[in-house]
mmCIF file of C-alpha atoms and ligand atoms in Angstrom:
data_model
loop_
_atom_site.group_PDB
_atom_site.id
_atom_site.type_symbol
_atom_site.label_atom_id
_atom_site.label_comp_id
_atom_site.label_asym_id
_atom_site.label_seq_id
_atom_site.Cartn_x
_atom_site.Cartn_y
_atom_site.Cartn_z
ATOM 1 C CA MET A 1 -14.417 3.838 0.922
ATOM 2 C CA LYS A 2 -16.824 2.367 3.404
ATOM 3 C CA THR A 3 -16.892 4.232 6.687
ATOM 4 C CA THR A 4 -18.313 2.445 9.637
ATOM 5 C CA TYR A 5 -17.589 4.820 12.473
ATOM 6 C CA ASP A 6 -19.692 7.855 11.599
ATOM 7 C CA ASN A 7 -23.026 6.291 10.764
ATOM 8 C CA SER A 8 -23.089 3.588 13.365
ATOM 9 C CA SER A 9 -21.506 5.110 16.442
ATOM 10 C CA LEU A 10 -24.360 3.907 18.592
ATOM 11 C CA LYS A 11 -23.813 0.349 17.478
ATOM 12 C CA LEU A 12 -20.084 0.709 18.074
ATOM 13 C CA LYS A 13 -20.681 2.107 21.542
ATOM 14 C CA LYS A 14 -22.824 -0.879 22.344
ATOM 15 C CA GLU A 15 -20.194 -3.274 21.026
ATOM 16 C CA PHE A 16 -17.558 -1.500 23.056
ATOM 17 C CA ALA A 17 -19.582 -1.536 26.246
ATOM 18 C CA GLU A 18 -18.789 -5.212 26.548
ATOM 19 C CA ALA A 19 -15.275 -4.851 25.108
ATOM 20 C CA GLU A 20 -14.278 -2.242 27.675
ATOM 21 C CA ASP A 21 -15.421 -4.515 30.446
ATOM 22 C CA PHE A 22 -12.778 -7.059 29.691
ATOM 23 C CA LEU A 23 -9.874 -4.947 28.372
ATOM 24 C CA PRO A 24 -9.864 -1.260 29.327
ATOM 25 C CA LEU A 25 -6.712 0.381 27.909
ATOM 26 C CA ASN A 26 -5.410 3.722 29.173
ATOM 27 C CA GLY A 27 -3.079 4.228 26.209
ATOM 28 C CA THR A 28 0.269 3.117 24.825
ATOM 29 C CA ASP A 29 2.748 2.670 27.668
ATOM 30 C CA TYR A 30 5.917 2.318 25.581
ATOM 31 C CA VAL A 31 7.267 0.922 22.334
ATOM 32 C CA GLU A 32 10.416 -1.183 22.621
ATOM 33 C CA LEU A 33 12.766 -1.619 19.699
ATOM 34 C CA TYR A 34 15.464 -4.273 19.594
ATOM 35 C CA VAL A 35 18.421 -2.577 17.937
ATOM 36 C CA GLY A 36 22.052 -3.372 17.125
ATOM 37 C CA ASN A 37 23.478 -0.490 19.133
ATOM 38 C CA ALA A 38 21.103 1.050 21.665
ATOM 39 C CA LYS A 39 23.465 3.807 22.781
ATOM 40 C CA GLN A 40 23.863 5.144 19.249
ATOM 41 C CA ALA A 41 20.188 4.618 18.391
ATOM 42 C CA ALA A 42 19.295 6.693 21.481
ATOM 43 C CA HIS A 43 21.542 9.466 20.198
ATOM 44 C CA PHE A 44 19.716 9.347 16.858
ATOM 45 C CA TYR A 45 16.242 9.577 18.391
ATOM 46 C CA LYS A 46 17.357 12.481 20.593
ATOM 47 C CA THR A 47 19.124 14.394 17.842
ATOM 48 C CA ALA A 48 16.791 13.664 14.948
ATOM 49 C CA PHE A 49 13.368 13.419 16.634
ATOM 50 C CA GLY A 50 13.875 15.507 19.775
ATOM 51 C CA PHE A 51 13.322 12.730 22.322
ATOM 52 C CA GLN A 52 14.513 13.336 25.900
ATOM 53 C CA SER A 53 16.622 11.090 28.137
ATOM 54 C CA VAL A 54 14.523 9.373 30.820
ATOM 55 C CA ALA A 55 15.949 6.114 32.143
ATOM 56 C CA TYR A 56 18.714 3.579 31.671
ATOM 57 C CA SER A 57 19.295 -0.050 32.494
ATOM 58 C CA GLY A 58 22.556 -1.923 31.962
ATOM 59 C CA LEU A 59 25.672 -3.232 33.688
ATOM 60 C CA GLU A 60 25.607 -0.304 36.176
ATOM 61 C CA THR A 61 22.098 -1.210 37.300
ATOM 62 C CA GLY A 62 22.817 -4.927 37.633
ATOM 63 C CA MET A 63 21.471 -5.892 34.213
ATOM 64 C CA LYS A 64 24.037 -8.287 32.754
ATOM 65 C CA ASP A 65 22.641 -9.507 29.437
ATOM 66 C CA ARG A 66 21.211 -6.344 27.884
ATOM 67 C CA VAL A 67 21.213 -2.573 27.894
ATOM 68 C CA SER A 68 18.129 -0.359 27.520
ATOM 69 C CA TYR A 69 17.701 3.376 27.027
ATOM 70 C CA VAL A 70 14.301 4.954 27.696
ATOM 71 C CA LEU A 71 13.436 8.136 25.795
ATOM 72 C CA GLN A 72 10.337 10.266 25.989
ATOM 73 C CA GLN A 73 8.627 13.130 24.185
ATOM 74 C CA ASP A 74 5.353 14.239 25.791
ATOM 75 C CA LYS A 75 3.339 10.970 25.987
ATOM 76 C CA ILE A 76 5.516 8.986 23.552
ATOM 77 C CA ARG A 77 7.941 6.628 25.263
ATOM 78 C CA LEU A 78 10.534 4.615 23.335
ATOM 79 C CA VAL A 79 12.735 1.891 24.800
ATOM 80 C CA LEU A 80 15.847 0.915 22.824
ATOM 81 C CA THR A 81 17.400 -2.407 23.794
ATOM 82 C CA SER A 82 20.585 -4.192 22.683
ATOM 83 C CA PRO A 83 22.065 -7.498 23.850
ATOM 84 C CA MET A 84 25.348 -7.660 25.780
ATOM 85 C CA GLU A 85 26.010 -11.332 25.024
ATOM 86 C CA PRO A 86 26.575 -13.127 21.697
ATOM 87 C CA HIS A 87 23.589 -15.479 21.798
ATOM 88 C CA GLY A 88 19.994 -15.104 22.892
ATOM 89 C CA PRO A 89 16.494 -14.085 21.837
ATOM 90 C CA ILE A 90 17.382 -10.386 21.366
ATOM 91 C CA ASN A 91 20.319 -11.335 19.123
ATOM 92 C CA ASP A 92 18.089 -13.702 17.140
ATOM 93 C CA HIS A 93 15.476 -10.975 16.720
ATOM 94 C CA ILE A 94 18.003 -8.440 15.440
ATOM 95 C CA ASN A 95 19.694 -11.041 13.237
ATOM 96 C CA THR A 96 16.397 -11.981 11.597
ATOM 97 C CA HIS A 97 14.570 -8.662 11.460
ATOM 98 C CA GLY A 98 17.208 -5.957 11.706
ATOM 99 C CA ASP A 99 16.362 -3.087 14.066
ATOM 100 C CA GLY A 100 12.636 -3.224 14.700
ATOM 101 C CA VAL A 101 9.726 -3.046 17.117
ATOM 102 C CA LYS A 102 9.557 -5.997 19.497
ATOM 103 C CA ASN A 103 7.125 -4.855 22.194
ATOM 104 C CA VAL A 104 4.069 -2.636 21.926
ATOM 105 C CA ALA A 105 3.265 -2.075 25.607
ATOM 106 C CA LEU A 106 -0.259 -1.087 26.615
ATOM 107 C CA TRP A 107 -0.988 0.788 29.841
ATOM 108 C CA VAL A 108 -3.666 -0.947 31.901
ATOM 109 C CA ASP A 109 -5.045 -0.797 35.454
ATOM 110 C CA ASP A 110 -4.830 -4.575 35.905
ATOM 111 C CA ALA A 111 -2.146 -6.493 33.995
ATOM 112 C CA THR A 112 -3.200 -9.846 35.467
ATOM 113 C CA LYS A 113 -6.836 -9.480 34.442
ATOM 114 C CA SER A 114 -5.802 -8.177 30.984
ATOM 115 C CA PHE A 115 -3.682 -11.298 30.562
ATOM 116 C CA GLU A 116 -6.368 -13.695 31.774
ATOM 117 C CA GLU A 117 -9.144 -12.154 29.681
ATOM 118 C CA THR A 118 -7.113 -12.147 26.453
ATOM 119 C CA VAL A 119 -5.608 -15.610 26.950
ATOM 120 C CA LYS A 120 -9.096 -16.915 27.704
ATOM 121 C CA ARG A 121 -10.144 -15.555 24.308
ATOM 122 C CA GLY A 122 -7.296 -17.280 22.481
ATOM 123 C CA ALA A 123 -4.196 -15.113 22.906
ATOM 124 C CA GLU A 124 -0.876 -16.952 22.841
ATOM 125 C CA VAL A 125 1.163 -16.405 26.003
ATOM 126 C CA ALA A 126 4.396 -14.395 25.681
ATOM 127 C CA PHE A 127 4.969 -14.338 29.442
ATOM 128 C CA GLU A 128 2.841 -14.854 32.550
ATOM 129 C CA PRO A 129 2.005 -11.932 34.867
ATOM 130 C CA LYS A 130 5.004 -10.943 37.001
ATOM 131 C CA THR A 131 5.592 -8.284 39.622
ATOM 132 C CA ILE A 132 8.854 -6.366 39.687
ATOM 133 C CA GLU A 133 9.769 -4.083 42.565
ATOM 134 C CA ASP A 134 12.325 -1.540 43.727
ATOM 135 C CA ASP A 135 12.471 1.400 46.146
ATOM 136 C CA HIS A 136 10.016 3.358 43.978
ATOM 137 C CA GLY A 137 7.250 0.779 44.150
ATOM 138 C CA LYS A 138 6.062 -2.040 41.949
ATOM 139 C CA VAL A 139 5.000 -2.711 38.362
ATOM 140 C CA VAL A 140 2.974 -5.710 37.185
ATOM 141 C CA MET A 141 3.530 -6.890 33.606
ATOM 142 C CA SER A 142 2.213 -9.661 31.392
ATOM 143 C CA GLY A 143 2.594 -10.377 27.683
ATOM 144 C CA ILE A 144 0.683 -11.872 24.765
ATOM 145 C CA LYS A 145 1.888 -12.545 21.238
ATOM 146 C CA THR A 146 0.581 -10.750 18.165
ATOM 147 C CA TYR A 147 1.643 -10.807 14.477
ATOM 148 C CA GLY A 148 5.150 -12.009 13.602
ATOM 149 C CA GLU A 149 7.383 -11.958 16.668
ATOM 150 C CA THR A 150 5.738 -8.831 18.037
ATOM 151 C CA VAL A 151 4.435 -8.843 21.620
ATOM 152 C CA HIS A 152 1.819 -6.800 23.465
ATOM 153 C CA ILE A 153 2.914 -6.200 27.033
ATOM 154 C CA PHE A 154 0.279 -5.129 29.565
ATOM 155 C CA VAL A 155 1.811 -2.690 32.062
ATOM 156 C CA GLU A 156 0.189 -1.886 35.402
ATOM 157 C CA ARG A 157 2.099 0.952 37.046
ATOM 158 C CA SER A 158 -0.308 2.681 39.452
ATOM 159 C CA ALA A 159 1.897 1.661 42.404
ATOM 160 C CA TYR A 160 5.133 2.938 40.835
ATOM 161 C CA GLU A 161 6.785 6.347 41.172
ATOM 162 C CA GLY A 162 10.212 5.816 39.602
ATOM 163 C CA PRO A 163 11.485 7.176 36.267
ATOM 164 C CA PHE A 164 10.352 4.144 34.236
ATOM 165 C CA MET A 165 10.210 0.787 35.984
ATOM 166 C CA PRO A 166 12.144 -1.328 38.478
ATOM 167 C CA GLY A 167 15.642 -2.149 37.202
ATOM 168 C CA PHE A 168 16.032 1.268 35.563
ATOM 169 C CA ARG A 169 17.674 4.354 36.968
ATOM 170 C CA LYS A 170 17.152 7.964 35.961
ATOM 171 C CA TRP A 171 19.241 8.871 32.938
ATOM 172 C CA GLU A 172 20.784 12.300 33.401
ATOM 173 C CA SER A 173 22.367 13.566 30.209
ATOM 174 C CA ASP A 174 24.223 16.766 29.391
ATOM 175 C CA TYR A 175 22.907 16.486 25.841
ATOM 176 C CA ASN A 176 19.266 17.517 25.655
ATOM 177 C CA PRO A 177 18.203 18.604 22.157
ATOM 178 C CA GLN A 178 15.033 20.649 21.721
ATOM 179 C CA PRO A 179 11.829 18.546 21.441
ATOM 180 C CA ALA A 180 10.055 18.517 18.062
ATOM 181 C CA GLY A 181 6.507 18.951 19.382
ATOM 182 C CA LEU A 182 5.572 15.266 19.075
ATOM 183 C CA LYS A 183 2.686 14.601 21.480
ATOM 184 C CA PHE A 184 1.393 11.033 21.423
ATOM 185 C CA ILE A 185 1.119 7.929 19.261
ATOM 186 C CA ASP A 186 -1.840 8.374 16.921
ATOM 187 C CA HIS A 187 -1.689 4.856 15.464
ATOM 188 C CA MET A 188 0.738 1.993 14.837
ATOM 189 C CA VAL A 189 0.521 -0.055 11.666
ATOM 190 C CA GLY A 190 1.271 -3.753 11.329
ATOM 191 C CA ASN A 191 2.253 -5.372 8.035
ATOM 192 C CA VAL A 192 1.202 -9.019 7.750
ATOM 193 C CA GLY A 193 1.689 -11.587 4.993
ATOM 194 C CA TRP A 194 -0.418 -12.422 1.938
ATOM 195 C CA GLY A 195 -4.023 -13.236 2.871
ATOM 196 C CA GLU A 196 -3.387 -12.750 6.611
ATOM 197 C CA MET A 197 -5.081 -9.393 7.209
ATOM 198 C CA ASN A 198 -8.450 -10.810 8.205
ATOM 199 C CA LYS A 199 -6.878 -13.323 10.561
ATOM 200 C CA TRP A 200 -5.275 -10.465 12.516
ATOM 201 C CA VAL A 201 -8.367 -8.263 12.258
ATOM 202 C CA ASP A 202 -10.260 -11.149 13.873
ATOM 203 C CA PHE A 203 -7.528 -11.493 16.501
ATOM 204 C CA TYR A 204 -7.900 -7.852 17.572
ATOM 205 C CA ALA A 205 -11.695 -8.153 17.494
ATOM 206 C CA LYS A 206 -12.042 -11.423 19.402
ATOM 207 C CA VAL A 207 -9.026 -11.432 21.685
ATOM 208 C CA LEU A 208 -8.694 -7.719 22.527
ATOM 209 C CA GLY A 209 -12.295 -6.614 21.920
ATOM 210 C CA PHE A 210 -11.359 -4.039 19.264
ATOM 211 C CA ALA A 211 -13.744 -2.949 16.484
ATOM 212 C CA GLN A 212 -13.054 -2.051 12.895
ATOM 213 C CA LEU A 213 -12.904 1.683 12.222
ATOM 214 C CA VAL A 214 -12.579 2.134 8.473
ATOM 215 C CA SER A 215 -12.243 -0.288 5.635
ATOM 216 C CA PHE A 216 -11.230 0.091 2.043
ATOM 217 C CA ASP A 217 -10.286 -2.442 -0.570
ATOM 218 C CA ASP A 218 -7.227 -2.719 -2.731
ATOM 219 C CA LYS A 219 -8.877 -0.783 -5.566
ATOM 220 C CA ASP A 220 -8.756 2.233 -3.317
ATOM 221 C CA ILE A 221 -5.076 1.999 -2.585
ATOM 222 C CA SER A 222 -3.122 1.088 -5.632
ATOM 223 C CA THR A 223 -1.034 2.718 -8.286
ATOM 224 C CA ASP A 224 0.094 1.188 -11.555
ATOM 225 C CA TYR A 225 2.580 -0.891 -9.631
ATOM 226 C CA THR A 226 1.931 -1.358 -5.955
ATOM 227 C CA ALA A 227 -1.131 -2.288 -3.946
ATOM 228 C CA LEU A 228 -2.220 -3.149 -0.442
ATOM 229 C CA MET A 229 -5.287 -3.879 1.599
ATOM 230 C CA SER A 230 -5.805 -2.336 5.009
ATOM 231 C CA LYS A 231 -8.241 -2.436 7.892
ATOM 232 C CA VAL A 232 -8.092 -0.286 11.013
ATOM 233 C CA MET A 233 -8.804 -1.792 14.428
ATOM 234 C CA THR A 234 -9.485 0.424 17.445
ATOM 235 C CA ASN A 235 -10.175 -0.119 21.122
ATOM 236 C CA GLY A 236 -13.246 1.222 22.913
ATOM 237 C CA ASN A 237 -11.994 4.666 23.944
ATOM 238 C CA GLY A 238 -10.182 5.160 20.604
ATOM 239 C CA ARG A 239 -6.788 5.735 22.239
ATOM 240 C CA ILE A 240 -5.291 2.677 20.540
ATOM 241 C CA LYS A 241 -5.551 2.325 16.764
ATOM 242 C CA PHE A 242 -3.882 -0.511 14.898
ATOM 243 C CA PRO A 243 -4.267 -0.536 11.113
ATOM 244 C CA ILE A 244 -3.331 -3.927 9.615
ATOM 245 C CA ASN A 245 -1.942 -4.086 6.060
ATOM 246 C CA GLU A 246 -1.462 -7.010 3.735
ATOM 247 C CA PRO A 247 0.095 -6.904 0.273
ATOM 248 C CA ALA A 248 -2.130 -7.006 -2.802
ATOM 249 C CA LYS A 249 -1.313 -7.871 -6.393
ATOM 250 C CA GLY A 250 -0.035 -5.015 -8.542
ATOM 251 C CA LYS A 251 2.046 -4.867 -11.678
ATOM 252 C CA LYS A 252 5.168 -4.934 -9.560
ATOM 253 C CA LYS A 253 6.100 -5.701 -5.983
ATOM 254 C CA SER A 254 3.866 -4.249 -3.264
ATOM 255 C CA GLN A 255 5.668 -2.079 -0.702
ATOM 256 C CA ILE A 256 4.142 -4.360 1.941
ATOM 257 C CA GLU A 257 5.785 -7.354 0.293
ATOM 258 C CA GLU A 258 9.079 -5.481 0.230
ATOM 259 C CA TYR A 259 8.708 -4.912 3.976
ATOM 260 C CA ILE A 260 7.899 -8.601 4.608
ATOM 261 C CA ASP A 261 10.897 -9.652 2.488
ATOM 262 C CA PHE A 262 13.318 -7.500 4.447
ATOM 263 C CA TYR A 263 11.786 -7.864 7.898
ATOM 264 C CA LYS A 264 11.479 -11.615 7.274
ATOM 265 C CA GLY A 265 7.863 -11.700 8.330
ATOM 266 C CA ALA A 266 5.102 -9.618 9.830
ATOM 267 C CA GLY A 267 5.942 -6.616 11.996
ATOM 268 C CA VAL A 268 5.335 -2.974 12.801
ATOM 269 C CA GLN A 269 5.539 -0.916 9.608
ATOM 270 C CA HIS A 270 5.106 2.601 10.941
ATOM 271 C CA ILE A 271 4.519 4.558 14.115
ATOM 272 C CA ALA A 272 2.341 7.623 13.537
ATOM 273 C CA VAL A 273 3.051 10.419 16.004
ATOM 274 C CA ALA A 274 0.801 13.432 16.465
ATOM 275 C CA THR A 275 1.763 17.086 16.607
ATOM 276 C CA ASP A 276 -0.416 20.183 16.912
ATOM 277 C CA ASP A 277 1.944 22.305 14.811
ATOM 278 C CA ILE A 278 3.176 20.267 11.879
ATOM 279 C CA LEU A 279 5.028 23.140 10.170
ATOM 280 C CA THR A 280 7.261 23.773 13.190
ATOM 281 C CA THR A 281 7.630 20.044 13.884
ATOM 282 C CA ILE A 282 8.763 19.262 10.341
ATOM 283 C CA ASP A 283 11.257 22.146 10.377
ATOM 284 C CA ARG A 284 12.717 20.828 13.630
ATOM 285 C CA LEU A 285 12.878 17.218 12.377
ATOM 286 C CA LYS A 286 14.517 18.213 9.093
ATOM 287 C CA ALA A 287 17.067 20.302 10.990
ATOM 288 C CA GLY A 288 17.786 17.171 13.041
ATOM 289 C CA GLY A 289 18.444 15.152 9.898
ATOM 290 C CA VAL A 290 15.183 13.193 9.573
ATOM 291 C CA GLU A 291 14.671 12.215 5.935
ATOM 292 C CA PHE A 292 11.171 12.356 4.462
ATOM 293 C CA LEU A 293 9.617 10.785 1.412
ATOM 294 C CA TYR A 294 9.830 12.948 -1.664
ATOM 295 C CA VAL A 295 6.424 14.259 -2.746
ATOM 296 C CA PRO A 296 6.079 15.284 -6.409
ATOM 297 C CA ASP A 297 5.676 19.057 -6.715
ATOM 298 C CA THR A 298 2.600 18.503 -8.909
ATOM 299 C CA TYR A 299 0.799 17.145 -5.821
ATOM 300 C CA TYR A 300 0.110 20.743 -4.769
ATOM 301 C CA ASP A 301 -1.169 22.015 -8.121
ATOM 302 C CA ASP A 302 -4.731 20.788 -7.620
ATOM 303 C CA LEU A 303 -4.622 20.283 -3.847
ATOM 304 C CA LEU A 304 -7.372 22.787 -2.995
ATOM 305 C CA ASP A 305 -9.683 21.221 -5.598
ATOM 306 C CA ARG A 306 -9.271 17.918 -3.788
ATOM 307 C CA VAL A 307 -9.432 18.995 -0.146
ATOM 308 C CA GLY A 308 -11.253 22.342 -0.122
ATOM 309 C CA HIS A 309 -10.350 25.192 2.246
ATOM 310 C CA ILE A 310 -7.510 24.640 4.706
ATOM 311 C CA ASP A 311 -5.982 27.025 7.264
ATOM 312 C CA GLU A 312 -2.405 26.575 6.053
ATOM 313 C CA GLU A 313 -0.673 28.347 3.165
ATOM 314 C CA ILE A 314 -0.174 25.916 0.283
ATOM 315 C CA GLU A 315 3.307 27.311 -0.266
ATOM 316 C CA GLU A 316 4.294 26.463 3.324
ATOM 317 C CA LEU A 317 3.081 22.891 2.817
ATOM 318 C CA ARG A 318 4.782 22.579 -0.571
ATOM 319 C CA LYS A 319 8.111 23.777 0.860
ATOM 320 C CA ARG A 320 8.000 20.999 3.439
ATOM 321 C CA GLY A 321 6.314 18.297 1.318
ATOM 322 C CA ILE A 322 3.357 17.983 3.738
ATOM 323 C CA LEU A 323 0.346 15.970 2.478
ATOM 324 C CA VAL A 324 -3.315 16.860 3.119
ATOM 325 C CA ASP A 325 -6.442 14.697 3.117
ATOM 326 C CA ARG A 326 -10.071 15.323 4.033
ATOM 327 C CA ASP A 327 -12.908 13.129 5.288
ATOM 328 C CA ASP A 328 -16.469 13.859 6.455
ATOM 329 C CA GLU A 329 -15.294 15.355 9.742
ATOM 330 C CA GLY A 330 -12.364 17.543 8.800
ATOM 331 C CA TYR A 331 -8.884 17.298 7.365
ATOM 332 C CA LEU A 332 -5.464 16.054 8.333
ATOM 333 C CA LEU A 333 -1.878 16.952 7.507
ATOM 334 C CA GLN A 334 0.721 14.194 7.318
ATOM 335 C CA LEU A 335 4.216 13.343 6.205
ATOM 336 C CA PHE A 336 6.157 10.083 6.117
ATOM 337 C CA THR A 337 9.820 9.556 6.913
ATOM 338 C CA LYS A 338 12.102 7.279 4.968
ATOM 339 C CA PRO A 339 12.921 4.031 6.809
ATOM 340 C CA VAL A 340 14.801 4.883 10.016
ATOM 341 C CA GLY A 341 17.121 1.874 9.910
ATOM 342 C CA ASP A 342 19.241 0.124 7.296
ATOM 343 C CA ARG A 343 16.536 -2.182 5.967
ATOM 344 C CA PRO A 344 13.477 -0.730 4.170
ATOM 345 C CA THR A 345 11.183 -1.596 7.089
ATOM 346 C CA LEU A 346 10.162 0.663 10.005
ATOM 347 C CA PHE A 347 9.367 4.334 9.354
ATOM 348 C CA PHE A 348 7.507 7.141 11.140
ATOM 349 C CA GLU A 349 4.512 9.236 10.159
ATOM 350 C CA ILE A 350 4.015 12.760 11.463
ATOM 351 C CA ILE A 351 0.317 13.651 11.623
ATOM 352 C CA GLN A 352 -1.740 16.683 12.619
ATOM 353 C CA ARG A 353 -5.498 16.122 12.740
ATOM 354 C CA LYS A 354 -7.879 18.990 12.147
ATOM 355 C CA GLY A 355 -11.097 17.083 12.699
ATOM 356 C CA ALA A 356 -10.415 14.174 10.356
ATOM 357 C CA LYS A 357 -10.507 10.717 11.961
ATOM 358 C CA SER A 358 -9.264 8.790 8.922
ATOM 359 C CA PHE A 359 -5.724 7.883 7.885
ATOM 360 C CA GLY A 360 -4.994 9.754 4.674
ATOM 361 C CA LYS A 361 -6.347 7.339 2.097
ATOM 362 C CA GLY A 362 -6.559 10.186 -0.429
ATOM 363 C CA ASN A 363 -2.779 10.519 -0.136
ATOM 364 C CA PHE A 364 -1.981 6.876 -0.704
ATOM 365 C CA LYS A 365 -1.607 7.305 -4.437
ATOM 366 C CA ALA A 366 0.789 10.255 -4.122
ATOM 367 C CA LEU A 367 2.523 8.461 -1.302
ATOM 368 C CA PHE A 368 2.844 5.176 -3.169
ATOM 369 C CA GLU A 369 4.342 6.904 -6.144
ATOM 370 C CA ALA A 370 6.890 8.426 -3.802
ATOM 371 C CA ILE A 371 7.616 5.023 -2.237
ATOM 372 C CA GLU A 372 7.894 3.419 -5.669
ATOM 373 C CA HIS A 373 10.468 6.023 -6.584
ATOM 374 C CA GLU A 374 12.482 4.866 -3.542
ATOM 375 C CA GLN A 375 11.912 1.174 -4.343
ATOM 376 C CA GLU A 376 13.172 1.791 -7.863
ATOM 377 C CA LEU A 377 16.385 3.230 -6.416
ATOM 378 C CA ARG A 378 16.722 0.110 -4.226
ATOM 379 C CA GLY A 379 16.012 -2.185 -7.200
ATOM 380 C CA THR A 380 13.133 -3.844 -5.334
ATOM 381 C CA LEU A 381 10.175 -2.741 -7.462
HETATM 382 FE FE1 FE2 B 401 -0.472 5.896 9.105
#
């Protein structure tokens, strides 16, 4: 593995000095999924993942063509949207892709400038800057296109005090399951088609001013059957990290290819959410019905030889199927859910970092074998 962040931080800082000038990002504002049944999806994310009810938009708020539920857990905000009419872009999206991520919204101080600077550098326009207002103030939004049909929305909300944004009202619910300790989005991974990784790496570098964090080639991440290539792009303050995957040739179908086949193109593969107590979080998620990838019991037999000393009891990790990886700066604990919808596409990662800044490359082999086991059951290997 070639690491570029730890031995050249000065160079990166210099590169970012210019990058931050044109696109300072405060963090992820929200992630919007287009789903077949937003009301029931909202129930799932509350029950299974411990999200809380925040805001609602629909017929009662004057929204005629769609309904949206906004859910939040600490800094993670999800918006679930379904169409109310038989034809339209939301219907087309769901028809083509199944339930999936449409908008990855980024929180900025100036949505107009963010739009102008990125479009100037070659971004395709999703929608021009617009200001929406209600009694709580105003929000400025603009949008640019990224891989597949995915959109980055720039959200400027410093002049807004409402529960989410104009057009939404507070969603009071009598059903408020216990949160699972999920804190913020650590990274979001995009799967792109064969030979397209570098095109999108260049897009994030040139158009958004991101830099590459870690790179490894397909020899690093392959098993007997499946393979992929991946590069991680990050913004200047490191709050936004977007790994980009493309399939690579293996003996059988790459899991990335399986995703592309079922999603019908490029899209968000997984959302990694951070916790500072992964044991408690996993117990809560499992109690809520979240399904995780099966990790072979043998994974733990030589774990300490691979990762050295860790604070956690191996038995506690084994019981929950939690994976561990180490890099130069520390270690991380992680676990991957099964796909959250009907198609084998979007899934979640639960991650707790204890110093490590990498993404669990050492676990890819164990993980891939687990995914292959699932692919075999689906007959898509
Ligand atoms: Fe990840």
